[in-house]
XYZ file of C-alpha atoms in Angstrom:
598
model
C 56.901 21.175 92.659
C 59.989 23.257 91.964
C 59.714 26.899 92.126
C 61.403 27.007 89.019
C 60.376 25.546 86.001
C 62.608 25.282 82.807
C 61.547 28.520 81.787
C 63.701 29.921 84.558
C 64.302 33.755 83.738
C 61.727 34.529 82.509
C 59.495 33.178 85.033
C 61.274 34.354 88.113
C 60.595 37.802 85.842
C 57.000 37.573 85.735
C 56.667 36.322 89.679
C 58.764 39.016 90.766
C 57.099 41.570 88.768
C 53.810 40.616 90.414
C 55.408 40.193 93.744
C 56.492 44.178 93.688
C 52.413 44.932 92.540
C 50.816 43.120 95.215
C 53.082 44.599 97.553
C 52.575 47.821 96.273
C 48.701 47.341 96.636
C 49.347 46.163 100.364
C 51.706 48.557 101.907
C 53.752 45.205 102.541
C 57.536 44.907 102.284
C 58.970 43.151 98.798
C 60.388 40.535 101.156
C 57.611 40.213 102.713
C 55.246 37.146 103.324
C 52.825 38.512 101.237
C 54.988 39.377 98.644
C 57.131 36.380 98.416
C 53.723 34.186 98.296
C 52.200 36.240 95.670
C 55.250 35.413 93.448
C 55.568 31.662 94.146
C 52.177 31.840 93.260
C 53.154 33.242 89.982
C 55.755 31.110 88.949
C 53.973 28.248 89.737
C 50.611 28.815 87.718
C 53.502 29.568 84.533
C 54.405 26.183 85.543
C 51.114 24.464 85.129
C 49.648 24.876 88.663
C 46.257 26.176 89.397
C 46.955 27.138 92.840
C 49.151 27.412 95.737
C 48.057 25.124 98.311
C 49.466 26.441 101.720
C 48.302 23.521 103.794
C 51.289 21.536 101.942
C 54.195 24.315 101.963
C 53.379 25.656 105.536
C 56.937 25.680 107.919
C 59.006 24.312 104.822
C 61.623 26.764 102.917
C 60.771 28.930 100.715
C 61.669 27.967 97.316
C 65.688 28.347 96.452
C 65.755 29.801 100.231
C 66.811 28.202 103.371
C 64.353 30.218 105.769
C 60.845 28.916 106.082
C 57.422 29.577 105.589
C 54.400 30.949 108.490
C 52.938 28.017 109.809
C 49.328 27.676 107.928
C 47.490 29.226 110.721
C 49.526 32.008 111.108
C 50.152 32.372 107.037
C 46.611 32.210 106.161
C 45.884 35.774 108.786
C 48.902 37.714 107.071
C 47.440 36.587 103.665
C 43.773 38.098 104.877
C 45.189 40.904 106.523
C 45.779 42.644 103.325
C 43.424 43.748 100.785
C 44.918 42.425 97.854
C 43.802 38.708 99.408
C 39.901 38.392 99.478
C 37.331 35.836 99.801
C 35.880 32.884 97.516
C 33.902 35.403 95.570
C 35.501 38.674 96.670
C 36.806 41.005 94.206
C 40.457 41.068 94.694
C 43.824 40.191 92.555
C 43.870 36.898 95.441
C 41.891 34.656 96.504
C 42.457 31.800 99.892
C 40.152 29.587 99.594
C 40.453 27.112 102.575
C 43.946 26.691 102.606
C 44.931 27.222 98.991
C 45.796 30.877 97.427
C 44.650 31.368 93.410
C 45.210 34.296 91.260
C 41.360 35.762 91.296
C 40.716 34.381 87.994
C 41.590 30.950 88.090
C 39.354 30.651 91.200
C 37.002 31.772 89.060
C 37.665 29.743 86.212
C 38.059 26.447 88.895
C 34.825 27.107 90.417
C 32.550 28.099 87.092
C 34.292 24.147 85.508
C 32.851 22.669 88.876
C 29.938 24.498 89.637
C 28.994 23.682 86.019
C 29.555 20.128 85.866
C 27.887 19.078 89.561
C 24.720 21.047 87.745
C 24.436 19.070 84.103
C 25.793 15.936 86.703
C 22.058 16.671 88.152
C 20.033 17.485 85.354
C 18.017 14.263 84.050
C 17.412 13.783 81.035
C 14.380 11.878 79.118
C 15.295 8.622 77.168
C 12.797 5.963 75.434
C 14.550 3.010 77.682
C 12.850 0.541 74.912
C 14.149 2.046 72.217
C 17.565 2.247 73.448
C 17.621 -1.134 74.791
C 16.929 -2.534 71.587
C 19.835 -0.110 69.504
C 22.410 -0.868 72.292
C 21.296 -4.681 71.807
C 21.778 -3.918 67.879
C 24.833 -1.971 67.418
C 26.596 -4.308 70.028
C 25.153 -7.570 70.616
C 23.988 -9.545 72.899
C 25.752 -9.457 76.315
C 27.857 -12.437 77.320
C 27.235 -13.411 80.927
C 30.847 -13.573 82.092
C 32.223 -10.584 80.659
C 31.144 -6.527 80.618
C 31.231 -4.986 77.704
C 33.102 -1.500 78.186
C 32.591 0.011 74.987
C 28.301 -1.078 75.020
C 28.482 0.410 79.034
C 30.296 3.513 77.896
C 27.381 3.916 75.267
C 24.644 2.876 77.506
C 26.313 5.717 80.032
C 27.188 8.625 78.123
C 23.331 8.527 76.212
C 21.557 8.633 79.159
C 23.345 11.591 80.957
C 24.255 15.535 79.968
C 27.886 15.276 81.173
C 30.082 12.204 80.523
C 33.311 11.276 80.100
C 33.991 8.274 78.047
C 38.204 7.411 79.122
C 40.492 4.968 77.674
C 43.653 4.000 76.608
C 44.839 3.744 72.900
C 43.178 1.499 70.442
C 40.336 0.822 73.437
C 38.238 1.949 70.913
C 37.038 5.287 72.284
C 36.044 6.587 68.473
C 33.980 3.725 67.968
C 31.766 4.346 71.263
C 31.536 7.873 70.510
C 29.967 6.900 66.813
C 27.353 4.884 68.554
C 26.408 6.882 70.801
C 25.540 9.545 68.377
C 23.593 6.747 66.764
C 21.663 5.983 69.799
C 21.185 10.299 70.562
C 20.036 10.102 66.745
C 17.594 7.732 66.814
C 15.989 9.313 70.578
C 16.065 12.972 69.005
C 16.835 12.577 65.086
C 16.820 16.419 64.692
C 20.013 16.575 67.807
C 22.147 19.384 66.447
C 25.931 17.851 67.166
C 29.389 19.608 66.682
C 32.462 18.347 67.181
C 36.115 19.742 68.187
C 39.346 18.391 69.295
C 42.058 20.913 71.103
C 44.643 21.136 67.558
C 43.764 20.880 63.999
C 45.897 17.561 64.424
C 43.828 16.018 66.801
C 40.530 16.974 64.709
C 41.701 16.102 61.328
C 42.249 13.034 63.163
C 38.896 13.032 64.819
C 37.181 13.202 61.814
C 39.081 10.600 59.692
C 38.116 8.282 62.551
C 34.338 8.985 62.793
C 34.685 8.542 58.685
C 35.441 5.211 59.034
C 33.739 4.500 62.059
C 29.831 5.205 60.960
C 30.564 3.641 57.760
C 29.880 0.202 59.361
C 27.553 1.617 62.061
C 23.897 -0.753 61.871
C 21.577 2.434 61.483
C 19.263 3.768 58.976
C 20.858 5.401 56.618
C 19.180 8.853 57.904
C 20.759 8.801 61.118
C 23.859 7.869 59.281
C 23.549 10.967 57.337
C 23.064 12.893 60.225
C 26.516 12.109 61.976
C 29.099 14.691 61.333
C 32.324 14.545 59.961
C 33.468 18.009 60.417
C 35.169 18.807 63.943
C 37.078 22.136 64.596
C 39.690 23.523 66.713
C 38.446 24.974 70.594
C 39.314 28.274 69.277
C 37.603 28.328 65.953
C 34.206 26.605 68.115
C 34.420 29.330 70.505
C 35.096 32.192 67.460
C 38.453 33.623 68.735
C 39.476 36.634 67.055
C 42.200 39.007 68.060
C 39.086 41.148 70.028
C 38.454 37.477 72.065
C 35.917 35.164 71.572
C 32.711 35.799 70.500
C 30.518 32.954 72.186
C 30.213 33.472 75.460
C 27.355 33.276 78.182
C 25.678 36.014 76.265
C 25.925 34.726 73.199
C 26.190 30.370 73.702
C 26.891 28.114 70.990
C 23.968 26.666 68.589
C 23.630 22.871 69.896
C 22.269 20.251 71.534
C 25.377 18.095 71.885
C 29.111 18.727 72.094
C 31.918 16.309 71.759
C 35.440 17.326 72.590
C 38.303 14.962 71.555
C 41.485 14.948 73.123
C 40.471 15.708 76.534
C 43.449 16.008 77.977
C 45.121 18.406 76.038
C 42.100 21.062 77.214
C 43.491 23.155 80.197
C 41.562 24.921 82.775
C 40.834 28.217 81.326
C 39.503 26.376 78.004
C 37.425 24.354 79.678
C 35.875 27.278 81.448
C 35.163 29.400 78.318
C 33.419 26.158 76.949
C 31.152 26.016 79.771
C 30.187 29.254 79.436
C 29.469 29.353 76.081
C 27.583 25.905 76.447
C 23.787 26.220 76.136
C 22.237 24.913 79.754
C 20.230 22.222 78.146
C 22.979 21.088 75.882
C 24.897 17.898 76.388
C 28.972 17.711 76.975
C 30.806 14.187 75.809
C 34.608 14.140 76.624
C 36.764 11.310 75.207
C 40.644 11.124 76.022
C 42.949 9.518 78.230
C 43.306 10.192 81.559
C 47.000 8.992 82.132
C 47.976 11.358 79.262
C 49.827 14.458 80.350
C 48.175 17.265 81.211
C 47.603 20.391 79.062
C 50.988 22.248 78.459
C 48.873 25.557 80.328
C 47.050 25.545 83.767
C 45.098 22.641 84.938
C 44.896 19.020 84.682
C 40.879 19.029 84.068
C 40.477 15.552 82.590
C 42.439 13.903 85.291
C 40.519 16.383 88.070
C 37.068 14.765 86.735
C 38.337 11.455 86.729
C 40.295 11.452 89.798
C 43.978 10.776 88.932
C 43.680 7.040 88.778
C 40.897 6.046 91.160
C 39.123 3.301 90.848
C 36.102 4.360 88.442
C 33.083 2.684 90.350
C 29.215 2.829 90.463
C 26.710 4.052 92.944
C 23.930 0.781 92.937
C 21.988 2.668 91.370
C 23.411 3.406 88.409
C 25.192 0.304 88.323
C 21.636 -1.229 88.171
C 20.609 1.224 85.421
C 23.644 0.634 82.922
C 22.642 -3.520 84.035
C 19.222 -3.490 82.677
C 19.722 -1.319 79.686
C 22.884 -3.612 78.797
C 21.926 -6.958 79.728
C 24.976 -6.853 82.101
C 25.484 -8.693 85.153
C 25.127 -6.757 88.033
C 27.588 -8.526 89.920
C 30.458 -8.075 87.628
C 29.788 -4.106 87.129
C 32.352 -2.381 89.605
C 30.299 -0.815 92.391
C 31.492 1.619 95.503
C 28.533 2.967 98.212
C 30.190 6.422 99.071
C 31.648 7.030 94.676
C 31.504 10.479 94.013
C 28.716 11.369 91.654
C 30.518 12.252 89.095
C 32.063 8.903 88.269
C 28.607 8.318 87.434
C 29.754 10.079 84.734
C 32.435 8.519 83.569
C 33.295 5.148 81.569
C 36.780 3.751 81.783
C 37.054 1.422 78.557
C 39.473 -1.491 79.573
C 40.470 -3.709 76.570
C 42.632 -2.887 73.709
C 42.083 -3.398 70.545
C 45.308 -2.184 68.658
C 47.426 -3.929 71.143
C 47.313 -7.729 70.874
C 48.334 -9.616 74.754
C 51.980 -10.360 73.801
C 52.422 -6.913 72.272
C 55.782 -5.052 73.021
C 54.285 -1.415 73.125
C 50.595 -2.282 74.608
C 52.626 -4.411 77.258
C 55.285 -1.473 77.399
C 52.439 0.492 78.038
C 50.535 -1.036 80.905
C 53.809 -1.575 82.699
C 54.655 2.725 82.862
C 51.121 3.331 83.424
C 51.106 0.565 85.872
C 53.858 2.346 87.483
C 55.825 -0.800 87.458
C 60.111 0.217 86.701
C 61.498 -2.592 86.807
C 59.161 -4.471 84.481
C 59.445 -1.626 82.220
C 62.764 -1.981 82.266
C 62.822 -5.940 81.614
C 60.841 -5.664 78.489
C 63.233 -2.747 77.290
C 66.279 -5.403 77.729
C 64.592 -7.887 76.009
C 64.041 -5.731 72.550
C 66.280 -6.760 69.899
C 64.483 -4.749 67.011
C 61.309 -5.308 65.963
C 58.692 -3.610 67.819
C 60.659 -2.091 70.746
C 64.041 -1.153 70.414
C 66.275 0.430 73.134
C 69.414 1.756 72.808
C 71.083 2.609 75.705
C 74.130 3.063 74.951
C 74.223 4.090 71.322
C 76.175 7.368 70.492
C 73.973 10.465 69.275
C 75.575 10.240 66.297
C 75.245 6.971 65.922
C 71.172 7.379 66.749
C 71.084 10.524 64.213
C 72.333 7.982 61.519
C 69.390 6.582 61.916
C 67.157 9.377 62.211
C 68.364 10.353 58.959
C 67.643 6.728 57.475
C 63.810 6.756 58.454
C 63.228 10.434 56.880
C 65.402 9.615 53.824
C 62.419 7.825 51.452
C 59.993 10.906 52.121
C 62.908 13.621 50.507
C 63.649 11.333 47.718
C 59.993 11.262 46.456
C 59.016 13.769 43.684
C 54.704 13.836 44.466
C 54.434 16.579 48.397
C 51.334 13.891 48.385
C 53.493 10.878 48.646
C 56.356 12.861 50.681
C 53.618 13.771 53.315
C 52.411 10.302 53.858
C 55.943 9.300 54.058
C 57.103 11.712 56.760
C 53.826 10.908 58.668
C 54.540 7.688 59.157
C 57.887 8.944 61.721
C 58.638 11.184 64.396
C 61.330 12.159 66.881
C 60.066 12.737 70.011
C 61.696 14.357 73.196
C 61.491 15.504 76.694
C 62.639 18.688 76.371
C 63.286 21.865 73.878
C 66.888 22.740 74.991
C 69.815 20.850 76.339
C 72.056 17.613 74.187
C 68.805 15.818 73.661
C 66.182 18.527 73.283
C 64.093 20.116 70.715
C 65.973 22.963 69.109
C 69.594 21.193 69.255
C 68.231 17.708 67.793
C 66.379 19.504 64.910
C 69.459 21.704 64.562
C 71.215 18.374 63.828
C 69.131 16.561 61.573
C 68.910 19.686 59.269
C 72.798 19.533 59.181
C 73.041 16.165 57.863
C 70.211 16.454 55.818
C 72.290 19.134 54.055
C 75.475 17.579 54.028
C 73.955 14.755 52.155
C 72.320 16.893 49.486
C 68.462 15.243 50.841
C 67.222 18.412 51.037
C 66.259 20.000 47.548
C 66.694 22.788 45.537
C 69.052 25.156 45.771
C 68.419 27.033 49.229
C 68.110 23.607 50.137
C 64.870 24.160 51.706
C 62.686 21.500 49.855
C 61.418 18.737 52.111
C 61.684 20.937 55.514
C 58.909 20.313 57.986
C 57.763 23.051 59.886
C 55.175 23.561 63.061
C 53.660 26.291 63.572
C 53.763 28.194 67.111
C 50.972 30.721 66.567
C 47.846 30.868 66.040
C 46.970 32.777 62.819
C 43.237 32.726 62.182
C 43.520 34.769 58.853
C 45.378 31.327 57.745
C 43.497 29.091 58.996
C 47.263 27.599 61.040
C 47.071 27.001 64.991
C 49.970 26.469 66.961
C 51.063 23.215 66.656
C 50.207 22.608 62.697
C 52.818 20.181 61.107
C 53.218 21.507 57.233
C 55.851 20.431 54.869
C 57.880 22.615 52.594
C 57.914 22.031 48.715
C 58.283 23.457 45.417
C 55.314 23.070 42.970
C 55.295 22.520 39.377
C 56.321 25.979 38.771
C 58.618 25.982 41.377
C 57.535 27.869 43.785
C 58.380 27.300 47.519
C 54.987 26.598 49.224
C 53.696 25.121 52.495
C 51.552 22.390 52.707
C 49.519 21.077 55.004
C 46.812 18.067 55.864
C 43.341 19.062 56.952
C 40.839 18.011 58.661
C 39.168 16.056 55.478
C 42.883 14.419 55.066
C 43.387 16.542 51.782
C 46.410 18.994 51.791
C 45.912 22.736 51.585
C 49.268 24.994 50.928
C 50.429 28.505 51.172
C 53.316 30.719 50.009
C 56.498 30.221 52.216
C 57.198 33.681 52.700
C 53.438 33.764 54.116
C 53.740 31.496 56.777
C 53.166 32.474 60.582
C 55.740 32.292 62.898
C 57.452 28.739 63.466
C 60.075 26.513 63.860
C 61.926 22.656 62.301
C 59.948 20.152 63.245
C 61.289 16.441 62.413
C 62.052 16.479 65.928
C 58.907 17.566 68.045
C 58.480 17.602 72.267
C 55.837 14.846 73.403
C 53.591 17.281 74.115
C 53.142 18.158 70.977
C 52.864 15.054 69.792
C 49.464 14.932 72.144
C 46.577 13.768 69.535
C 48.770 12.189 67.132
C 50.007 9.068 65.922
C 52.539 7.514 64.020
C 53.725 4.386 62.740
C 57.371 3.914 63.740
C 58.207 7.060 67.177
C 61.618 7.289 68.646
C 61.822 9.012 71.550
C 64.911 10.866 72.888
C 65.343 11.024 77.245
C 67.958 12.773 79.035
C 69.853 12.247 81.502
C 68.208 12.802 84.980
C 70.442 15.524 86.294
C 69.382 17.584 82.522
C 65.836 16.644 82.920
C 65.301 15.334 86.129
C 61.685 17.725 86.476
C 59.826 16.611 83.599
C 60.710 12.706 83.386
C 57.250 11.776 84.544
C 55.378 8.833 84.276
C 52.944 10.348 81.989
C 55.437 12.029 79.644
C 56.650 8.228 78.880
C 53.680 6.843 78.251
C 52.314 9.545 76.405
C 55.301 8.993 74.328
C 55.291 5.171 73.842
C 51.611 5.732 72.844
C 51.874 7.480 69.700
C 53.223 4.678 68.300
C 51.754 2.488 66.493
C 54.172 -0.278 65.235
C 57.574 0.380 66.228
C 59.176 2.559 69.294
C 62.643 2.877 69.984
C 63.460 4.655 72.792
C 67.288 6.627 73.453
C 67.904 7.159 76.968
C 69.512 5.405 79.998
C 67.876 2.924 82.500
C 68.504 5.347 85.243
C 65.779 8.081 83.280
C 62.978 5.715 82.466
C 63.540 4.426 85.786
C 62.613 7.898 87.419
C 59.325 8.818 84.763
C 57.994 5.509 85.303
C 58.300 6.322 89.286
C 57.328 10.051 88.669
C 54.018 11.927 87.898
C 52.575 14.877 87.382
C 51.875 16.622 90.496
C 49.626 19.683 89.746
C 47.850 21.709 92.503
C 44.391 22.334 91.463
C 41.134 22.292 93.589
C 39.206 20.932 90.844
C 39.136 17.200 92.530
C 37.775 18.143 95.172
C 35.161 20.404 94.535
C 33.957 17.325 92.185
C 34.258 15.278 95.839
C 36.944 13.378 94.694
C 39.338 11.415 97.736
C 42.481 12.623 98.007
C 45.535 10.936 96.034
């Protein structure tokens, strides 16, 4: 990964200050190996890496320099000889674990997460097998002899393990599977305390909406149905965050028997460490998410590390036999691998999309991107002529902006804020970058200017209808980073900010009390995670302007936010670049969980 990130000067400043501190503590020159390594580590950690793998970078040029780093043996020796670099478990600013160098707290985060998961993988669960078999057959029906019901398999796996992951793309039935897992668990233990959480308020609201819809139709006793939770919190709220820190930790654990985390791809390493630390030793943990989506904004790639970064999910023969027995599946159809890591036996991969049919343009495009087939992706886009897929490789930006204004006009012409919110939430403009000609900041300013000139923003001050995104957490107001609302005047003419709550109702606050925020007709692909829209318009920068952020995960995440229509503004070079490049974050969690190197 490049030494420089799109934050540029800020990262370099932090790296420089940290390097100077390390040099002073170690009694080393500021341009020496130890200080330069510390600066590099600080900068890449700001970009999402957890550690610096010296083996990868030994005897190669220093970032943005022509001289070379030392060979691996000498590099490690020079670092170990200082008081600032300790062995695993020692107290020092930096920790060298094998060839991987960490900031000490990130080593502790990663080691703690791995240790907790491994402990849970080794914890047997007491299950009434006959009751579980009967429940699986009632909820999923008789298993066909020539196919695998992956949702049924996921339910059997998650019900029988203290730690489990259900991963799958859009429309594969993660929430439907979860509701049936909760039914099965409650049938085993009717008084089980289950809590649900997600990284953002929007993701929590979507989780609640999906679960309420799914549990209405599930085949179970009414007393069990009533015990299925239909409330979800953000992870920060779950842990009781305040300016003083987190209320729940290892000394004050959460009171629950089972925790479900949705949109787990968005969970960063520090948050995962805090969650596991606050989780009672006997509690279950279920994670749901799409392992092929973008990693978290902050450091780590937790879901990707746990699920093996694209490795085929296969089971030990013992686990495969257990799942076949519980579900009635043909053992010969199950993926089996003798050397599969133990964590693979806790992962269910949903493989069939019920949202996108085989001929669906969005579904086929997402599959082509995810499989790294740039040629197929470009061909699909080239064949698009409106409808489900639309590609605008040569359209002038002004023409695209006119199209965007047309898409947003209906919500601005309504009288009711409720109707306006419903219409606004149907489409969204996504950008790959924040700055530049097609960055979020520029596009939002252009949209605002055009809407004002056309008189579409109501009120004398032209602010009614403006969408805002909160950019920080405000626990007093109950607003969190990524929450999107609309500015709208109430019946008395007062300007209010309206936000959708997890129960799907709108709440409002005086516009003057809004915490830090920004315009939100357009948002980054990262911020769109946990959301879905009927129509998505994605703007890709030129390769030379945004090559570092053009990745397979970004493009796949953007495409799969769309349910009915996806419009792409960008050149074929940008599409090719994105499909052929994957996010490479330097972490050690996957190897700690015994996944082989990619």
